[in-house]
mmCIF file of C-alpha atoms in Angstrom:
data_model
loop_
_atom_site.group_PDB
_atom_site.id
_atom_site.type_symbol
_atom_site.label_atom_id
_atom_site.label_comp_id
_atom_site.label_asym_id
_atom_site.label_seq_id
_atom_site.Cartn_x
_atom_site.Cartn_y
_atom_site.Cartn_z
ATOM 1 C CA UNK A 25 103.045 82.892 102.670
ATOM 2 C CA UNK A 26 105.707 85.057 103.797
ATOM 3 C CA UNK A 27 106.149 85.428 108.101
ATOM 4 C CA UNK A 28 106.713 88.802 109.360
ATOM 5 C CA UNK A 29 108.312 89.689 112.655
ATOM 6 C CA UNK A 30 108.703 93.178 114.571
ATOM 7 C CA UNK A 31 109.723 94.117 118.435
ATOM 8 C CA UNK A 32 108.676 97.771 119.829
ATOM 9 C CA UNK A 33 110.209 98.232 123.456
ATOM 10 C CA UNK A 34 110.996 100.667 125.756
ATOM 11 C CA UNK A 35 114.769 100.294 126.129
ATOM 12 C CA UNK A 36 117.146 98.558 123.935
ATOM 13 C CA UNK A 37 116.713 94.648 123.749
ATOM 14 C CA UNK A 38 118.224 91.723 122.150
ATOM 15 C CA UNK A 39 115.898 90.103 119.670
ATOM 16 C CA UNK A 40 118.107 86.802 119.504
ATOM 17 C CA UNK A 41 115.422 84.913 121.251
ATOM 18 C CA UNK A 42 112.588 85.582 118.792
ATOM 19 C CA UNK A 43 114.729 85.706 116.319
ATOM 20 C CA UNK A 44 115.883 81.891 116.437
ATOM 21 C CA UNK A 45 112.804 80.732 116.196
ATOM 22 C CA UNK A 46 111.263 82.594 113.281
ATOM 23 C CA UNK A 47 114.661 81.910 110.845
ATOM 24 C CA UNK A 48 113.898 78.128 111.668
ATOM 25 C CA UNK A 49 110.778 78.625 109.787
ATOM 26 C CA UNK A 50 112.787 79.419 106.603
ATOM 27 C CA UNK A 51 113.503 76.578 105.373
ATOM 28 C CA UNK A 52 113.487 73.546 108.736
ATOM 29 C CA UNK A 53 109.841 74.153 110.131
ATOM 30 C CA UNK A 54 108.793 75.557 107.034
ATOM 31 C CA UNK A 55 109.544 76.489 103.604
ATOM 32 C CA UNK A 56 109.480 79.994 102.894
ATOM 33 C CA UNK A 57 113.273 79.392 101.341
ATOM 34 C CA UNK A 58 112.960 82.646 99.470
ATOM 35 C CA UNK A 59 115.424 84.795 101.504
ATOM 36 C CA UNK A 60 115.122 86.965 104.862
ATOM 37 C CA UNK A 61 115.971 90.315 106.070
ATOM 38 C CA UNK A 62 116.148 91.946 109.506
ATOM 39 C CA UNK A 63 116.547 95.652 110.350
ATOM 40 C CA UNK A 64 117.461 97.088 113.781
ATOM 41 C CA UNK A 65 117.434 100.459 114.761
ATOM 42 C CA UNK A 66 120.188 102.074 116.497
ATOM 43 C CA UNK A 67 119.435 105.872 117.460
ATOM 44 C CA UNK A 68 118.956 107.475 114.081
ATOM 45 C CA UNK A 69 120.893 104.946 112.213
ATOM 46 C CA UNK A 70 119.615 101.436 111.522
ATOM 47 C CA UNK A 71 121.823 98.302 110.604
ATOM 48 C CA UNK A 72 120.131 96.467 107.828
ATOM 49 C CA UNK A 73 121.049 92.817 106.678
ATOM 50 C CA UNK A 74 119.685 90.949 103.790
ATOM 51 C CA UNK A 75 119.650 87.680 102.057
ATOM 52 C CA UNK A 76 118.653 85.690 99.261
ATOM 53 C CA UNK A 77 119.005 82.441 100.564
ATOM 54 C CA UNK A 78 116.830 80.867 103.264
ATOM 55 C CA UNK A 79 117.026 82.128 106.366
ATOM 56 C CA UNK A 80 117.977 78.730 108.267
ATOM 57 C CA UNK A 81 121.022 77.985 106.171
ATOM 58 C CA UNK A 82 121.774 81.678 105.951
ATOM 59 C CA UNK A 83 125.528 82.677 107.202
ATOM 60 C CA UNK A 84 124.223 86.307 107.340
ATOM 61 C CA UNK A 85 121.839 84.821 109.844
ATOM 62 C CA UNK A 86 124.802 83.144 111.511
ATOM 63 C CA UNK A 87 126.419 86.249 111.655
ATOM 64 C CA UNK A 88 123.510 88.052 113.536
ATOM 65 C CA UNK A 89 122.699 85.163 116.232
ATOM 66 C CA UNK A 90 126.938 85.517 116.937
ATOM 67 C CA UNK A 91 126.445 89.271 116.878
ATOM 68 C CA UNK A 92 123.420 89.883 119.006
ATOM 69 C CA UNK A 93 122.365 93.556 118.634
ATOM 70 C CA UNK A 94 119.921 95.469 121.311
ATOM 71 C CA UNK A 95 117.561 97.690 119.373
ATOM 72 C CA UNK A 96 114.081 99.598 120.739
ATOM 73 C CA UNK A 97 112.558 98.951 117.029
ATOM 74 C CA UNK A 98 113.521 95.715 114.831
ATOM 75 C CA UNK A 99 111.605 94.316 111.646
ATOM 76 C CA UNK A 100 112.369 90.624 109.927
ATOM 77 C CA UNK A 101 110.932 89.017 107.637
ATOM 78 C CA UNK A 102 111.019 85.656 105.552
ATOM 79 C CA UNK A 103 110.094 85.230 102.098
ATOM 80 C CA UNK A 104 107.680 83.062 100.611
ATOM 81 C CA UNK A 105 107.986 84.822 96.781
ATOM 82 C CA UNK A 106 104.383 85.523 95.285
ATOM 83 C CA UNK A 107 105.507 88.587 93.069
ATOM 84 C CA UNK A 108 109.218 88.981 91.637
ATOM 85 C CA UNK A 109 111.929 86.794 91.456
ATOM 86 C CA UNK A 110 114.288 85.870 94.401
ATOM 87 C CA UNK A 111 116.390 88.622 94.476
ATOM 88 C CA UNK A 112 118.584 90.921 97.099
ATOM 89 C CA UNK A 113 116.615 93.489 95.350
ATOM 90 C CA UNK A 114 112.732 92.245 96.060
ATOM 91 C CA UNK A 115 114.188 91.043 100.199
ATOM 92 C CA UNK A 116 112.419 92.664 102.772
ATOM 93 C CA UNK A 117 112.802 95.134 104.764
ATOM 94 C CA UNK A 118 112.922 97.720 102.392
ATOM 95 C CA UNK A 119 114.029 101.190 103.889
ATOM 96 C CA UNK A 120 113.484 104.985 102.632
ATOM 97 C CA UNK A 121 114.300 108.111 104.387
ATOM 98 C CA UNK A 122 111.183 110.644 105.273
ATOM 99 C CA UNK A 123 111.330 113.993 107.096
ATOM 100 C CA UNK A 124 115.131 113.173 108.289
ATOM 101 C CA UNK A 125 114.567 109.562 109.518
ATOM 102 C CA UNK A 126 114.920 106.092 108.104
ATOM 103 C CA UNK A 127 111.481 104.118 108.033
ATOM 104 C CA UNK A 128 111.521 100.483 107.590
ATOM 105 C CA UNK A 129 108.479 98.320 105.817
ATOM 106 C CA UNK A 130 108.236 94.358 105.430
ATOM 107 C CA UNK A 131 104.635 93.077 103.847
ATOM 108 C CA UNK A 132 103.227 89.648 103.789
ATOM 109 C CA UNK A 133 100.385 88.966 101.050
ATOM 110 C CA UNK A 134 99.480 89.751 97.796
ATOM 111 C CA UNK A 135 98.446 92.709 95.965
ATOM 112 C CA UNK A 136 96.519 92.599 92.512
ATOM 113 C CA UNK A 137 96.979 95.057 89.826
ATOM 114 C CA UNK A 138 98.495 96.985 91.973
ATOM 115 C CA UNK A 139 100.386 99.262 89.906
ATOM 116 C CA UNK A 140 99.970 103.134 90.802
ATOM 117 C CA UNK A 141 101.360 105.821 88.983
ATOM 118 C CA UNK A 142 104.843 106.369 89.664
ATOM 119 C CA UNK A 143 105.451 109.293 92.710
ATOM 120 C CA UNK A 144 107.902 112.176 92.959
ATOM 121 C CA UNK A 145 109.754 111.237 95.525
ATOM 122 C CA UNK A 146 110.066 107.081 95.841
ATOM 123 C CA UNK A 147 110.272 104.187 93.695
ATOM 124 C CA UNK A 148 110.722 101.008 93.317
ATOM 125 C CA UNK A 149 113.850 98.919 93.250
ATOM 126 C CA UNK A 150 112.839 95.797 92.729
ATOM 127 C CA UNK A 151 109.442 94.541 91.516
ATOM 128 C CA UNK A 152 107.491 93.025 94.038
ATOM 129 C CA UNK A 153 103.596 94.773 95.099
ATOM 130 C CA UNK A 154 105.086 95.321 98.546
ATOM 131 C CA UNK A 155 108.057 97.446 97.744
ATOM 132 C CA UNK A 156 105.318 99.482 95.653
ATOM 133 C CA UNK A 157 102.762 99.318 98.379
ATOM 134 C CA UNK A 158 105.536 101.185 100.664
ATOM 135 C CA UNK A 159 106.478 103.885 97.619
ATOM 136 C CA UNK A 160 103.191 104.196 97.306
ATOM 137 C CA UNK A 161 102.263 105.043 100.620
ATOM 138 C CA UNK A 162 105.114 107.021 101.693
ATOM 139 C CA UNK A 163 104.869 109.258 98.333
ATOM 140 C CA UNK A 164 101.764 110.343 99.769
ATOM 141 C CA UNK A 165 102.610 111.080 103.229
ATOM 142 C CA UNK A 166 105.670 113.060 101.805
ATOM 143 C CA UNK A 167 103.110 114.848 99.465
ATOM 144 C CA UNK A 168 100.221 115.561 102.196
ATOM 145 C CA UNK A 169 103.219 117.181 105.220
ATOM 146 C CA UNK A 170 105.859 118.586 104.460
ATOM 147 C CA UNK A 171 107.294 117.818 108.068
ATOM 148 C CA UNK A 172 107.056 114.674 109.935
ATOM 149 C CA UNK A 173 103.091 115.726 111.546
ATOM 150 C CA UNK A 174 102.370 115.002 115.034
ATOM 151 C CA UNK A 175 101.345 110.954 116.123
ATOM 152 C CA UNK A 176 97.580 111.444 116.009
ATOM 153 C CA UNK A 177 97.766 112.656 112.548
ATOM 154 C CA UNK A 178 100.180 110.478 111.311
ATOM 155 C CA UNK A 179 98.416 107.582 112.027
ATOM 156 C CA UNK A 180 94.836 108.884 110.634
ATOM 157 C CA UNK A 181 96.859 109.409 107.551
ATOM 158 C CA UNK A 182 98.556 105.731 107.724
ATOM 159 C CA UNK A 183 94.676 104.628 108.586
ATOM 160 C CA UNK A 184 93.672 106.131 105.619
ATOM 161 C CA UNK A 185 96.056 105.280 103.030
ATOM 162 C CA UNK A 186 96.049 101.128 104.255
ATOM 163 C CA UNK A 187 92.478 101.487 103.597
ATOM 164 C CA UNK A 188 92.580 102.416 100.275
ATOM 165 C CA UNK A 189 95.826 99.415 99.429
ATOM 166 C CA UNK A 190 94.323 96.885 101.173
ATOM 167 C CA UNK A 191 90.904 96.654 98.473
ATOM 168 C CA UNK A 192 93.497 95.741 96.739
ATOM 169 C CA UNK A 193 93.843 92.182 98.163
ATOM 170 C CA UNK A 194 95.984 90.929 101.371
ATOM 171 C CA UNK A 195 97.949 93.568 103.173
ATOM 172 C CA UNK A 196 99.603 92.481 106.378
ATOM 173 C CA UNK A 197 102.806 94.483 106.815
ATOM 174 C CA UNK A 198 105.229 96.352 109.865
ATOM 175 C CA UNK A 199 106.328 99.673 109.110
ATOM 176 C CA UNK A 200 108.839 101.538 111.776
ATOM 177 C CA UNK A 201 110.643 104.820 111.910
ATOM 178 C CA UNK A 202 112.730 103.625 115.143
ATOM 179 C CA UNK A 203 110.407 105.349 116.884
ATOM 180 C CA UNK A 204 107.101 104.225 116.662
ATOM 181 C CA UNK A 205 105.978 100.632 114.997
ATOM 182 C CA UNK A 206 102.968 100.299 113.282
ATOM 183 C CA UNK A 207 101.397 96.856 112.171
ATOM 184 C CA UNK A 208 98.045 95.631 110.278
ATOM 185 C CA UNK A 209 96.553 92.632 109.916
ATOM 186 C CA UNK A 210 94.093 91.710 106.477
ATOM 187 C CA UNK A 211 94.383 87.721 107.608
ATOM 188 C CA UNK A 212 97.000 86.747 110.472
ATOM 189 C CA UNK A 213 99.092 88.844 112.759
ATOM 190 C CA UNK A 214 99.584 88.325 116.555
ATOM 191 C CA UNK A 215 101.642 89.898 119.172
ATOM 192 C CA UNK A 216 102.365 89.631 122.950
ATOM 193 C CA UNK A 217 103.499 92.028 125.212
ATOM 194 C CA UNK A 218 105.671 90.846 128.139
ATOM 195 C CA UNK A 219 106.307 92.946 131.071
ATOM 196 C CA UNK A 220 106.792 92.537 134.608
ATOM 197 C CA UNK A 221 106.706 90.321 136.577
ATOM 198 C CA UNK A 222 108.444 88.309 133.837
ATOM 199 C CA UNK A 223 108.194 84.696 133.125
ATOM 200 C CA UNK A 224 109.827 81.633 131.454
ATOM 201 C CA UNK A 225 108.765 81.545 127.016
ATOM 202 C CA UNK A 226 109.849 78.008 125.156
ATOM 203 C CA UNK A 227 110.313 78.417 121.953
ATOM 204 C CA UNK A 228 107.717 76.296 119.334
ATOM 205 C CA UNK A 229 110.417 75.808 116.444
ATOM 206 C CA UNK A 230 113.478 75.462 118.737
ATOM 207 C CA UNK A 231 113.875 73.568 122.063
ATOM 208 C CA UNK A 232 115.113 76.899 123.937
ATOM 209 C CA UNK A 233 113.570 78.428 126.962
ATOM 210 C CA UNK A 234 114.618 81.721 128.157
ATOM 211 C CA UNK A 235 113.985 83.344 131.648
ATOM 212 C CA UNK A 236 113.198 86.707 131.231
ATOM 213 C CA UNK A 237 113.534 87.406 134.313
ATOM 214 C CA UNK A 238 117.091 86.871 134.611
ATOM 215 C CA UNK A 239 117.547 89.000 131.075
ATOM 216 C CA UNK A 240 115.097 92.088 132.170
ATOM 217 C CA UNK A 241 114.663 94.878 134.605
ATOM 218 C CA UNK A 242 111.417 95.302 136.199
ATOM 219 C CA UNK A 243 110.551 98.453 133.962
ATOM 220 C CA UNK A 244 111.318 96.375 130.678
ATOM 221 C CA UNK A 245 108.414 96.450 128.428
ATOM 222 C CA UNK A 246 109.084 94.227 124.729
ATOM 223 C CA UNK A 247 106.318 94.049 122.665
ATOM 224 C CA UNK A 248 106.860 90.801 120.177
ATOM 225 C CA UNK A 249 104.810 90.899 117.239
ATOM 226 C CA UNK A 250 104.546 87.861 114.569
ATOM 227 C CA UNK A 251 102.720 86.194 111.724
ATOM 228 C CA UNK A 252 102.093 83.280 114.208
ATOM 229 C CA UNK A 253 102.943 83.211 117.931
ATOM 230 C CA UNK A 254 106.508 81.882 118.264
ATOM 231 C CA UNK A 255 106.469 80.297 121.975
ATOM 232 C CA UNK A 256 104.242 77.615 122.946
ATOM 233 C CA UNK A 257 103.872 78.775 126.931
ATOM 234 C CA UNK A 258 102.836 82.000 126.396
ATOM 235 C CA UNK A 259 99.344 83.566 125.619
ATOM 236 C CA UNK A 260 99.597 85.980 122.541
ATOM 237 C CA UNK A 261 96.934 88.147 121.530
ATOM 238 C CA UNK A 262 95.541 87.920 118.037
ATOM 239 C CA UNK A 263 94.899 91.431 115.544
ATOM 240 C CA UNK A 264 91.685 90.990 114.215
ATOM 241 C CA UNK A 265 91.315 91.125 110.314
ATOM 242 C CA UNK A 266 91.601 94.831 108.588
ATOM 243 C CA UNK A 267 92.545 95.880 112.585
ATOM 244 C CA UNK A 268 95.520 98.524 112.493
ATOM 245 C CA UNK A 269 97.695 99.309 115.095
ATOM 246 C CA UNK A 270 100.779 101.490 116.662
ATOM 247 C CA UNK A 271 103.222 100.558 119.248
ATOM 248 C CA UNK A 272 105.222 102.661 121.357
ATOM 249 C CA UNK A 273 107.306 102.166 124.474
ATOM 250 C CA UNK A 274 106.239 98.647 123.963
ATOM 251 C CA UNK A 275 102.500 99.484 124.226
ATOM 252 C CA UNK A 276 99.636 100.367 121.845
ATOM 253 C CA UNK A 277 98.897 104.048 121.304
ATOM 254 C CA UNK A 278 96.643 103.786 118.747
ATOM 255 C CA UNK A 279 94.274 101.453 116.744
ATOM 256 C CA UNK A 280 91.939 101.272 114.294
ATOM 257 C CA UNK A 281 89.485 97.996 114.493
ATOM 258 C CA UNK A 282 86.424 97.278 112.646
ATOM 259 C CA UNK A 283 83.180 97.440 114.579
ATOM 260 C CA UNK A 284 82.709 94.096 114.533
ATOM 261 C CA UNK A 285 85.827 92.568 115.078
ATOM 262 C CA UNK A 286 86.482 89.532 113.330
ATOM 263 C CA UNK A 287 89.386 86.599 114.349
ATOM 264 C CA UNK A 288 90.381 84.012 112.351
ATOM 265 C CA UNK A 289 92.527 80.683 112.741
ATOM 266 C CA UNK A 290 95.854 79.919 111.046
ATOM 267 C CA UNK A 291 94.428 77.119 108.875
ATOM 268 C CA UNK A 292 91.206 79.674 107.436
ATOM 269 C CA UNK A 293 94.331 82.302 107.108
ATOM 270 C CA UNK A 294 96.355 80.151 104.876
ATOM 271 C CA UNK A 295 93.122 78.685 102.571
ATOM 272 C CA UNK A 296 92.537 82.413 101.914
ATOM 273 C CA UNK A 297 96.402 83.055 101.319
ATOM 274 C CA UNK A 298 95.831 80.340 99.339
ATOM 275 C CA UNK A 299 92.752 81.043 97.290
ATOM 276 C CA UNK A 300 94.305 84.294 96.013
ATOM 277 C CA UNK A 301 97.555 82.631 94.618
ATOM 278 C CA UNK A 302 99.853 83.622 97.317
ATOM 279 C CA UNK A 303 102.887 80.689 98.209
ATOM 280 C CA UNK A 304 102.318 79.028 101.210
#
């Protein structure tokens, strides 16, 4: 099963920490050897690196730990391949431009018979369900406003539209238009916010420990979200399955939880992975 990674803060921060971790899991921790990807945005612009080989033997990956980058919105992701070959063309993130601003979107599950008809304005490079899912979905925001709507509406409309691809089987995915991040959850996703008064985080896949306190200012605010938590000192909060949420300013804004919220543990989340075909 792929692992999915996003950070949503309120001032520009290096991800380098986080980072180390999760590219450990591609291929020394665990095997999802099918390539990686990592997108930071910078202003309006967003540097976007990609790989087909796994992420812990990756010189691009090299190149980004020597080249730290600070960034309010960043998405990674690690492949586990459960639709299309391993390919440049099927690494996540993928990226698009909507109402005059790049949007980056990195799934982790499996969609079946997922194949809608083809829209106006975005398709498919490669041929994976996930870079569909995100044609899909931004074809019909483009269609339904014709300018970027305001944040309430936006993210009825997002609501609405991962309601309808998610029947469709396993759905977890980040999506972020350097602004705002949005994240949902159909089996495991957690996230922490840290925020002052900062502490010490150790690493799970990686003997490091950072001080945050020496690295932040008091009015820092990093939002860290994950497949599974990636520090073993820190308590991260879990999204509960079909639960939908936005970050901004390293906070959430907006969410969309079913009544009767329901949690479950990384071993149930990888029999279902599991039971539906997907890699793990």
């Amino acid at each position: 099963m792929c692992q999915l990674l996003g950070m949503n803060c309120n001032t520009p921060t290096d991800i380098m920490f986080s980072f180390e971790g999760f590219r450990r899991r591609g291929g020394i921790t665990d095997h999802h050897a099918d390539g990686f990807g990592i997108g930071f945005f910078e202003g309006k612009g967003v540097r976007l690196f990609h790989d087909d080989k796994p992420s812990a033997k990756s010189p691009v990956a090299d190149l980004i730990r020597a080249y730290p980058i600070k960034s309010e919105n960043v998405i990674a992701h690690i492949r586990k391949a459960s639709q299309g070959q391993t390919s440049l063309a099927n690494t996540h993130p993928f990226m698009r431009e909507m109402w005059g601003e790049y949007w980056l979107f990195a799934h982790n599950g499996h969609l079946f018979d997922f194949f809608p008809k083809e829209g106006e304005f975005y398709h498919p490079v490669g041929d994976t369900d996930s870079e569909r899912a995100f044609c899909y979905l931004l074809n019909r925001l483009r269609c339904r406003f014709d300018r970027k709507p305001d944040e309430d509406t936006l993210f009825a409309a997002v609501t609405e539209l991962t309601h309808e691809i998610r029947s469709y089987g396993l759905f977890n995915f980040v999506m972020s238009n350097g602004d705002s991040l949005i994240a949902h959850a159909s089996t495991l996703l957690h996230y922490i916010v840290r925020k002052a008064p900062f502490g010490q985080a150790r690493l799970l896949d990686e003997d490091i420990m950072v001080d945050f306190a020496e690295v932040t200012t008091p009015s820092d605010k990093v939002a860290v979200i994950a497949t599974l938590p990636l520090t073993c000192n820190e308590t991260w909060q879990q999204l509960a399955v079909d639960e939908l949420v936005m970050f901004r300013q390293g906070d959430i804004v907006h969410r969309d939880r079913p009544e009767n919220p329901v949690y479950i543990s990384a071993e149930e989340g990888l029999r279902i992975a599991r039971a539906v075909g997907v890699s793990v």
